[in-house]
PDB file of C-alpha atoms in Angstrom:
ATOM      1  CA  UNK A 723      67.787  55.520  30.150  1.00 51.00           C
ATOM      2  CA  UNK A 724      66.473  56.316  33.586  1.00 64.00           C
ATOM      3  CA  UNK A 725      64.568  59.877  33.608  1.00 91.00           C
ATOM      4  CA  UNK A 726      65.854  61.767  36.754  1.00 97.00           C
ATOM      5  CA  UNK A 727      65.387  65.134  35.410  1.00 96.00           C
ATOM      6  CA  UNK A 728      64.637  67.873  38.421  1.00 96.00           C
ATOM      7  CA  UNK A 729      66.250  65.238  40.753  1.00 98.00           C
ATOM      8  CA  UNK A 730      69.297  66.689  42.817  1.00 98.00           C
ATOM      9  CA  UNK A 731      72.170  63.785  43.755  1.00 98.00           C
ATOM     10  CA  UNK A 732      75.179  63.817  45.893  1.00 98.00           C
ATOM     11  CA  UNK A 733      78.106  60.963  44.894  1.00 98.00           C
ATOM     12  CA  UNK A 734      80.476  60.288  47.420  1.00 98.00           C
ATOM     13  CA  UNK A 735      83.974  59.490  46.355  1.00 96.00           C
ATOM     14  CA  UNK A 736      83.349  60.278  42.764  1.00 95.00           C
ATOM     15  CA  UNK A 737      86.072  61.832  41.737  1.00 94.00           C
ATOM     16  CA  UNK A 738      87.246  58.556  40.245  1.00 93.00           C
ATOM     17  CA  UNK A 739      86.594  55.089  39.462  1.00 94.00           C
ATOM     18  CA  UNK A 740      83.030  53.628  40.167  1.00 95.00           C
ATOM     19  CA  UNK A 741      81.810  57.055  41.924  1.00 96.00           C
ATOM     20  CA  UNK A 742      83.067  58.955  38.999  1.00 96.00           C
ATOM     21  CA  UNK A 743      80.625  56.786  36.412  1.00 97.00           C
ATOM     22  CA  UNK A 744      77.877  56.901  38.946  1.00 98.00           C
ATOM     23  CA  UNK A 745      77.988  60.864  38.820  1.00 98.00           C
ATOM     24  CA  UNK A 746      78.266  60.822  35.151  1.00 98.00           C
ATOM     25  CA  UNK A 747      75.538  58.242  34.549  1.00 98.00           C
ATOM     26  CA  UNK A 748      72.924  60.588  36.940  1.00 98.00           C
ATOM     27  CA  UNK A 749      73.955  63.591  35.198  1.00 98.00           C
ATOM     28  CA  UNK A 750      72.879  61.518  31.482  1.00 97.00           C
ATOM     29  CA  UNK A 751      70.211  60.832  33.061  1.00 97.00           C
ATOM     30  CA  UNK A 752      68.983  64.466  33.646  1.00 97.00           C
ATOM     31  CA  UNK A 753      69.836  64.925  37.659  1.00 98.00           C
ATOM     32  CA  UNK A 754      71.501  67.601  39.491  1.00 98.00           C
ATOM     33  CA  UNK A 755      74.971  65.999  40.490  1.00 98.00           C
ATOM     34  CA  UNK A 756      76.949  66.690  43.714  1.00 98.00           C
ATOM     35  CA  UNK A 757      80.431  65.253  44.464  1.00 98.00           C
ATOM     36  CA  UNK A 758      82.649  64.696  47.252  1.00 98.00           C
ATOM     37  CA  UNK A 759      86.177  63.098  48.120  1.00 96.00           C
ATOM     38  CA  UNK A 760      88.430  63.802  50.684  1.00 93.00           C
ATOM     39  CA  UNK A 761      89.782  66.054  48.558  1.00 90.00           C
ATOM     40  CA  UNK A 762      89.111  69.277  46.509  1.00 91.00           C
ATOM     41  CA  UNK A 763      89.071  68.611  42.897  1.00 88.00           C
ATOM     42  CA  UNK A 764      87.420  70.855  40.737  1.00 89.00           C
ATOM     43  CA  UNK A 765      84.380  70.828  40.901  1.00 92.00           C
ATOM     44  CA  UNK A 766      84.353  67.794  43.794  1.00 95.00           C
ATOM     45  CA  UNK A 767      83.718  69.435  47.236  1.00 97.00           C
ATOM     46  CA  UNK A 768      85.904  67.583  49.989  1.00 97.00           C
ATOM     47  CA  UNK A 769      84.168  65.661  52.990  1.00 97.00           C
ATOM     48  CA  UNK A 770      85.779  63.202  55.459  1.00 96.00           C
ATOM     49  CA  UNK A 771      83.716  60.393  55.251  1.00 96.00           C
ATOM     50  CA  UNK A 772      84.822  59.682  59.097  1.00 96.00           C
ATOM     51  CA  UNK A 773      83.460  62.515  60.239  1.00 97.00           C
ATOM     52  CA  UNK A 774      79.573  62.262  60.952  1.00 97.00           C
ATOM     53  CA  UNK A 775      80.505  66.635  61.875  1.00 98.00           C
ATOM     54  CA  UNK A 776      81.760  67.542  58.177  1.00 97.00           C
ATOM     55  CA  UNK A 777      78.672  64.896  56.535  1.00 98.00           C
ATOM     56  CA  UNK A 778      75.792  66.581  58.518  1.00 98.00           C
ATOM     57  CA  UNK A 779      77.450  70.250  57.677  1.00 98.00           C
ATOM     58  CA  UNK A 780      77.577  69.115  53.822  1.00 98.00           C
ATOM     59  CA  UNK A 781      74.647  68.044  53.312  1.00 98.00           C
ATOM     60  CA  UNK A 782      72.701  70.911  55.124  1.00 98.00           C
ATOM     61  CA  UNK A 783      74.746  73.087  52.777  1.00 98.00           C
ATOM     62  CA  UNK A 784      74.258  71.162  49.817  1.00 98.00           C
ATOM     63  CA  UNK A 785      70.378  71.228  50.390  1.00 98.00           C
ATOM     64  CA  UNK A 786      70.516  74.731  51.405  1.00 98.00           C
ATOM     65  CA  UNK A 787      71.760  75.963  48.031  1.00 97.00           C
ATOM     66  CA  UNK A 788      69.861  73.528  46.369  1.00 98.00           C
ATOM     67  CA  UNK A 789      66.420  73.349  48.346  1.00 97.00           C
ATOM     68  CA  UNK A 790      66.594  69.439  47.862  1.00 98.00           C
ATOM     69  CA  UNK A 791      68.246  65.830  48.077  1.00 98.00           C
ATOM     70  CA  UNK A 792      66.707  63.394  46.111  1.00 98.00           C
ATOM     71  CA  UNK A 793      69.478  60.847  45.743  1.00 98.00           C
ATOM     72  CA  UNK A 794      72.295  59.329  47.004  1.00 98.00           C
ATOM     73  CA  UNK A 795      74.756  57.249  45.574  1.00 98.00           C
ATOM     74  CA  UNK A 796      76.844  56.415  48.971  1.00 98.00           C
ATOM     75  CA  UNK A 797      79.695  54.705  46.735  1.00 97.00           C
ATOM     76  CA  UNK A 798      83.047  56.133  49.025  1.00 97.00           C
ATOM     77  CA  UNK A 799      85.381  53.207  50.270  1.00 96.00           C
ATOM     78  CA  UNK A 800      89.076  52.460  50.895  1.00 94.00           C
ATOM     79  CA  UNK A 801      91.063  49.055  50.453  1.00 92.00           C
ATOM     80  CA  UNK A 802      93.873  47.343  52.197  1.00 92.00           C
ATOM     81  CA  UNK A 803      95.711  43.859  51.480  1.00 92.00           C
ATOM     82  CA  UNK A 804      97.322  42.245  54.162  1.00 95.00           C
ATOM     83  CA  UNK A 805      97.544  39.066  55.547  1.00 96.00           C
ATOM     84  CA  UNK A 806      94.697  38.863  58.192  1.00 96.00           C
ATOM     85  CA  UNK A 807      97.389  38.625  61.278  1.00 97.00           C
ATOM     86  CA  UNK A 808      99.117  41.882  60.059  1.00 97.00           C
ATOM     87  CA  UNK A 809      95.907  44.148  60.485  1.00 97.00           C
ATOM     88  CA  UNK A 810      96.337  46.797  62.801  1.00 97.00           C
ATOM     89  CA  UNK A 811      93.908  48.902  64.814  1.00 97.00           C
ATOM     90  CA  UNK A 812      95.075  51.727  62.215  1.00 97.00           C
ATOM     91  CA  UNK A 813      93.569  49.692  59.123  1.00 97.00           C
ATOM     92  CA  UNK A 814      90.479  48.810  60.590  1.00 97.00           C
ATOM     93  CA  UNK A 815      89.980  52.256  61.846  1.00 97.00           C
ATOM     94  CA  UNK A 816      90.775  53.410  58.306  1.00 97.00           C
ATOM     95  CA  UNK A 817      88.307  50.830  56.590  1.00 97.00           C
ATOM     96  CA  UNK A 818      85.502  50.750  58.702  1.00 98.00           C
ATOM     97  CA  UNK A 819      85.788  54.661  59.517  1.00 97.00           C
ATOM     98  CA  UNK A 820      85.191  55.577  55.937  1.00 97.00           C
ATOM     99  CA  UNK A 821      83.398  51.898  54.600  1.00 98.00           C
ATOM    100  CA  UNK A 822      81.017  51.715  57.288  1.00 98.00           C
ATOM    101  CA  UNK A 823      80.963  54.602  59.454  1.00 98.00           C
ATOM    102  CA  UNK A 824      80.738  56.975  56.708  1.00 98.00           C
ATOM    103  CA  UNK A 825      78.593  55.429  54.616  1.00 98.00           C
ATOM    104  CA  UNK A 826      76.227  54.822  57.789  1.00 98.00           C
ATOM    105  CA  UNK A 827      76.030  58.990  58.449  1.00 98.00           C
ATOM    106  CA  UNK A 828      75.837  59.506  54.468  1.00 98.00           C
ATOM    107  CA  UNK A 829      72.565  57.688  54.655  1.00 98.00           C
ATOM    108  CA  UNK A 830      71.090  58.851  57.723  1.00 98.00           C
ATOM    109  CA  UNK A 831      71.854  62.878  56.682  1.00 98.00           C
ATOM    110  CA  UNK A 832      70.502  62.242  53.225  1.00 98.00           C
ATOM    111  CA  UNK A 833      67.570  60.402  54.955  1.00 98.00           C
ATOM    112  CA  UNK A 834      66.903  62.894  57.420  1.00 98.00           C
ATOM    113  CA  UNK A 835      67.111  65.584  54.194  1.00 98.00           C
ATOM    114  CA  UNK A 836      64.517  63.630  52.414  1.00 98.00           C
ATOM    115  CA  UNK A 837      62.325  62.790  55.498  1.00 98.00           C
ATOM    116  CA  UNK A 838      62.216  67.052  56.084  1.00 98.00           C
ATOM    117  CA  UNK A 839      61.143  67.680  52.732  1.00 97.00           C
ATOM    118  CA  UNK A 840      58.365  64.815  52.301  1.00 97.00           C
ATOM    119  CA  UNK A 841      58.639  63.697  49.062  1.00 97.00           C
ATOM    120  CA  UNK A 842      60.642  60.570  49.437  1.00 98.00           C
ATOM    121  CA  UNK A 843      64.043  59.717  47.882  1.00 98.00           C
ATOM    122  CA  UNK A 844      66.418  56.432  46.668  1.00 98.00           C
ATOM    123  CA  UNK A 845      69.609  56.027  48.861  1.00 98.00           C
ATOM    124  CA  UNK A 846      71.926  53.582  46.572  1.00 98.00           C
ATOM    125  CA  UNK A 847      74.844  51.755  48.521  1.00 98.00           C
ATOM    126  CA  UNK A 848      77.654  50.774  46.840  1.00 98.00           C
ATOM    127  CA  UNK A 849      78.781  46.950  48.415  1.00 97.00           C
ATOM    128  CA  UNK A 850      80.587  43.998  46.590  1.00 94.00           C
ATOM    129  CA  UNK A 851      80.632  40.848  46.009  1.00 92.00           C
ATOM    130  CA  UNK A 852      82.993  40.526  48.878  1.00 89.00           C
ATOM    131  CA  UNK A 853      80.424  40.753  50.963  1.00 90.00           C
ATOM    132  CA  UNK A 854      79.439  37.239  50.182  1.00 91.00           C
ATOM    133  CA  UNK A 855      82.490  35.742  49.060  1.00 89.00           C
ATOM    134  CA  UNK A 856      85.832  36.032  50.273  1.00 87.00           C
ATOM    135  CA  UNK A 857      89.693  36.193  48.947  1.00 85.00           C
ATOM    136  CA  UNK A 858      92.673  36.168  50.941  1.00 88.00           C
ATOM    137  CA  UNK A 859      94.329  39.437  52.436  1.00 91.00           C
ATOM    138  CA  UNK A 860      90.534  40.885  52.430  1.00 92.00           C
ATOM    139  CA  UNK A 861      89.297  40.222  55.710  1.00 96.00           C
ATOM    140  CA  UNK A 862      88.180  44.239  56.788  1.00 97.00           C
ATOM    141  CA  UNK A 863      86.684  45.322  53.380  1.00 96.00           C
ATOM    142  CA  UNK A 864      84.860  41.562  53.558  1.00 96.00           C
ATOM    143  CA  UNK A 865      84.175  42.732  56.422  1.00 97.00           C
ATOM    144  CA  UNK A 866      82.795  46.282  56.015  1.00 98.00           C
ATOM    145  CA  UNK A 867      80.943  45.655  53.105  1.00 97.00           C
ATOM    146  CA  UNK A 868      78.856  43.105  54.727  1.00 97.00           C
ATOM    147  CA  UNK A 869      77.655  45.451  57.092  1.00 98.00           C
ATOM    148  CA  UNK A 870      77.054  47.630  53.966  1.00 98.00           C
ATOM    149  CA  UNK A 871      74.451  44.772  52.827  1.00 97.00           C
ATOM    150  CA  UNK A 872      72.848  44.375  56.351  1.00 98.00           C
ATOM    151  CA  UNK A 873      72.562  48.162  56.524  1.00 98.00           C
ATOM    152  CA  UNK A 874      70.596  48.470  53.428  1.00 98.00           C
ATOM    153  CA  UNK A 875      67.811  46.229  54.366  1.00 98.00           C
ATOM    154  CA  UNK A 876      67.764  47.642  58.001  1.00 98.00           C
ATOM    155  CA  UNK A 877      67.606  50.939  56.591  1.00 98.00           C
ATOM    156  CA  UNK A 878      65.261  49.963  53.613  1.00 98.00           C
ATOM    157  CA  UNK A 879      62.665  48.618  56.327  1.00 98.00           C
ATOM    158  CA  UNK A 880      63.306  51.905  58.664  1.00 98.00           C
ATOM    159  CA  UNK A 881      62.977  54.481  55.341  1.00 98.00           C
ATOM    160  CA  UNK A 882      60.313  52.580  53.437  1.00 98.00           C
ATOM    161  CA  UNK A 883      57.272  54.501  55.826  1.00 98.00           C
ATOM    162  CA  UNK A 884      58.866  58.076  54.060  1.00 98.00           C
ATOM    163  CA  UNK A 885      58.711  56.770  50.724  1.00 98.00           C
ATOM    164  CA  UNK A 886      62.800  56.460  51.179  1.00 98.00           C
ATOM    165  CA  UNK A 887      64.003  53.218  49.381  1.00 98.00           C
ATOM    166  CA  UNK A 888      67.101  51.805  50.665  1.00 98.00           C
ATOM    167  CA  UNK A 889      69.031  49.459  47.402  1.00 98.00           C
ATOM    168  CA  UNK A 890      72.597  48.804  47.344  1.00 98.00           C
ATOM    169  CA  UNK A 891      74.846  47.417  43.762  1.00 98.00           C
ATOM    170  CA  UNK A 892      77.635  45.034  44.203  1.00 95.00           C
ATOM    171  CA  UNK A 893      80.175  44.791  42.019  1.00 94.00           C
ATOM    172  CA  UNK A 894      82.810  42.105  41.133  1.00 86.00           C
ATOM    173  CA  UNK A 895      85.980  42.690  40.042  1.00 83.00           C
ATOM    174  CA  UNK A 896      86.539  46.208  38.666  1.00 84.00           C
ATOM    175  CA  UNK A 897      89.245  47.852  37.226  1.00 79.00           C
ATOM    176  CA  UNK A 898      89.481  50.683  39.748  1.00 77.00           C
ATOM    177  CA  UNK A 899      92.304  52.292  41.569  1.00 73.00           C
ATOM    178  CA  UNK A 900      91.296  50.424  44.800  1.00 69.00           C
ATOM    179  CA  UNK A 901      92.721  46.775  42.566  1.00 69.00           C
ATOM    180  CA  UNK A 902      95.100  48.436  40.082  1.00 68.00           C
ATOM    181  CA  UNK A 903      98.289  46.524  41.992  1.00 71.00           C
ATOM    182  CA  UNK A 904      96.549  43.353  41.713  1.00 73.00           C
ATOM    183  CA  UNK A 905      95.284  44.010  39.017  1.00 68.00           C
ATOM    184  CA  UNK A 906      98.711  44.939  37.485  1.00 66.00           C
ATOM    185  CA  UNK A 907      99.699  41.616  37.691  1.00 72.00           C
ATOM    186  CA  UNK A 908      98.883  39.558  34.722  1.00 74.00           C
ATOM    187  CA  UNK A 909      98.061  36.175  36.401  1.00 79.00           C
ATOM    188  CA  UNK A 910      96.154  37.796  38.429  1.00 75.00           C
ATOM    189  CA  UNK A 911      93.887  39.345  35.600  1.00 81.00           C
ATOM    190  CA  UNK A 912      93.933  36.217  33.666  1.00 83.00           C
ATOM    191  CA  UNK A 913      92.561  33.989  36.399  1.00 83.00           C
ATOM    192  CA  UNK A 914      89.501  36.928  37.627  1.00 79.00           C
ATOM    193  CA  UNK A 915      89.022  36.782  33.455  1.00 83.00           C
ATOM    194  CA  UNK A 916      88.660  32.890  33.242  1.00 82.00           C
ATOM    195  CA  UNK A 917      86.532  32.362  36.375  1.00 79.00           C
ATOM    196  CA  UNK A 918      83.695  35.246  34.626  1.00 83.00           C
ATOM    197  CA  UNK A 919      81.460  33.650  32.113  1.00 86.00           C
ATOM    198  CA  UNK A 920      81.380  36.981  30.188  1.00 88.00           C
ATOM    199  CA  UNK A 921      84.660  36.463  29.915  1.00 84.00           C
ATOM    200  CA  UNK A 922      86.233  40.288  31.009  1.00 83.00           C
ATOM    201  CA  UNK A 923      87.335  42.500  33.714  1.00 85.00           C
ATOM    202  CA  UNK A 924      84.307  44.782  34.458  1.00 86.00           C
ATOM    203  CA  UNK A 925      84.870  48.391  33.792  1.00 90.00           C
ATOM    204  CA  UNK A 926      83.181  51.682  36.214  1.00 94.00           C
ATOM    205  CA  UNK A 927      80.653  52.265  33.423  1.00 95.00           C
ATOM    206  CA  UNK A 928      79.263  48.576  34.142  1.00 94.00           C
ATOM    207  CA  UNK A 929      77.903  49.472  37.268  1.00 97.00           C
ATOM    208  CA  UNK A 930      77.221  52.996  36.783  1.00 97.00           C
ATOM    209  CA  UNK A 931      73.347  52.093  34.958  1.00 97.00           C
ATOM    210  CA  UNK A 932      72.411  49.909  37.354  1.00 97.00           C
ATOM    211  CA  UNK A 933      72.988  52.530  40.377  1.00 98.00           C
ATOM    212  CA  UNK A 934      70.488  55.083  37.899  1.00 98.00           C
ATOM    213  CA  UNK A 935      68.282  52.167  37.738  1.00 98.00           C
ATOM    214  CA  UNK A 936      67.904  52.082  41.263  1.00 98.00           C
ATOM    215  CA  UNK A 937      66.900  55.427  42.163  1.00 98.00           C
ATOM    216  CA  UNK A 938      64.823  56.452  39.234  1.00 98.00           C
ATOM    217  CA  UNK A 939      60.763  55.959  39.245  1.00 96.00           C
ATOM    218  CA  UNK A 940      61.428  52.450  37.302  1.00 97.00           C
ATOM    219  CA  UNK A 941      62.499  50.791  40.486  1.00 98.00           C
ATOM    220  CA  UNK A 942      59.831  52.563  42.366  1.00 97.00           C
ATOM    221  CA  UNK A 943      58.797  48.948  44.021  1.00 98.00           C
ATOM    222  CA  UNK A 944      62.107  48.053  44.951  1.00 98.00           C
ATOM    223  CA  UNK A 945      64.121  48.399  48.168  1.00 98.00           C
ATOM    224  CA  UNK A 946      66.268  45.982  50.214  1.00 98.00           C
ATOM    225  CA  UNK A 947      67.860  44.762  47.239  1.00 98.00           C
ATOM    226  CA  UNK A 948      71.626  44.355  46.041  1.00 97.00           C
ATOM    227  CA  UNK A 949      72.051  43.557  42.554  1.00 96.00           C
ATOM    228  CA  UNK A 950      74.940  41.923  41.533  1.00 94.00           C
ATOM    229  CA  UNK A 951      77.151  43.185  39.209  1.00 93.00           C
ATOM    230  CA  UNK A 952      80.281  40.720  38.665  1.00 89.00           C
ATOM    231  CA  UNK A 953      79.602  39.260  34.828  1.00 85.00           C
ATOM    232  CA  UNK A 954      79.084  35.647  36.661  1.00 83.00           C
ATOM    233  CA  UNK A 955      81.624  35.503  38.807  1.00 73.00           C
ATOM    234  CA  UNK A 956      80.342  34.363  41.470  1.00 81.00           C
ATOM    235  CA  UNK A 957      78.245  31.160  39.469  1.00 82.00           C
ATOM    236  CA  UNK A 958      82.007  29.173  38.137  1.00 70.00           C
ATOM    237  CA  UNK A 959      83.343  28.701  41.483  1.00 56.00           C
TER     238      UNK A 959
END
């Protein structure tokens, strides 16, 4: 288990799926966890993730009650399926306002949290495996999680001189709420199933380790890398 005891994190969208796991698996692993979604959930504080405004106010809050931000796990993202000639300006806006845009000003608030307090930090990007390999009706989150993977090695070369390590995950097919519909369908399933060697759908808690990996002291030589987390997938086909 990765020892992040004393570290503070913030988790966006982790009120569910993948996010949720990733704030779980920090706070096993001994860190202070801080969540936000767009909406208030307990104890999950809401941010719009297209709003550089609401990010920048967060996170000055966030370090102001905690007097640090050692980690982020920058994991919020939205899905749409359509045909690529039925996107509208409303979809993209809607992907690559919260995929991209937020996750860009997530980074760079977190980074500029770190850079103020001098003591370095592990920014963890959640991506997927779309970003290298496409399906049909997936063009904008293909899309916008390329420019996930491009952003963490331009950020991982811009950090590194703070100490700041830039990694990102990317994860096959998991059983999420952004694929439950396809998902749902049992064709579908059975054909993601047979095309992974270790032969099953991947589950939150699959990626959740690797994210704690990442921004504990036992990656403390790596940054600009996305692991893959997709149980083969991407090796049949």
């Amino acid at each position: 288990m990765s020892d992040l005891a004393g570290k503070v994190a913030w988790v966006t969208g982790g009120s569910r799926g993948i996010g949720a796991a990733i704030a779980a698996e920090l706070r096993h692993a001994g860190a202070s966890v801080h969540v936000t979604d767009r909406a208030q959930e307990g104890d999950v504080r809401a941010c719009d993730m297209r709003d550089p405004a609401a990010i920048g106010k967060y996170v000055c809050d966030l370090v102001a009650r905690t007097g640090r931000l050692d980690i982020l796990g920058n994991n919020a993202a939205v899905q749409r399926r359509r045909a690529f000639v039925d996107f509208d300006e409303a979809d993209y806006d809607e992907i690559f306002g919260t995929n991209v845009r937020g996750a860009f000003f997530a980074a760079q608030a977190a980074a500029k949290a770190m850079v103020a307090r001098n003591e370095g930090g592990s920014i963890v990007n959640v991506s997927s495996v779309n970003a290298t390999h496409a399906q049909p009706e997936t063009a904008l989150y293909c899309a916008s999680k390329g420019a996930i993977q491009t952003m963490t090695r331009a950020l991982a070369v811009s950090l590194g001189r703070y100490g700041i390590r830039v990694n990102a995950v990317a994860p096959g097919t998991i059983a999420t709420d952004l694929n439950r519909d396809r998902l749902a369908d049992d064709e579908t399933s059975r054909q993601v199933v047979a095309a992974t060697p270790l032969g099953r759908l991947g589950a939150p808690p699959d990626v959740a380790p690797a994210v704690a990996f990442l921004a504990s002291d036992g990656a403390r030589f790596i940054t600009g890398a996305s692991l893959a987390i997709h149980g083969g997938w991407t090796l049949s086909g």
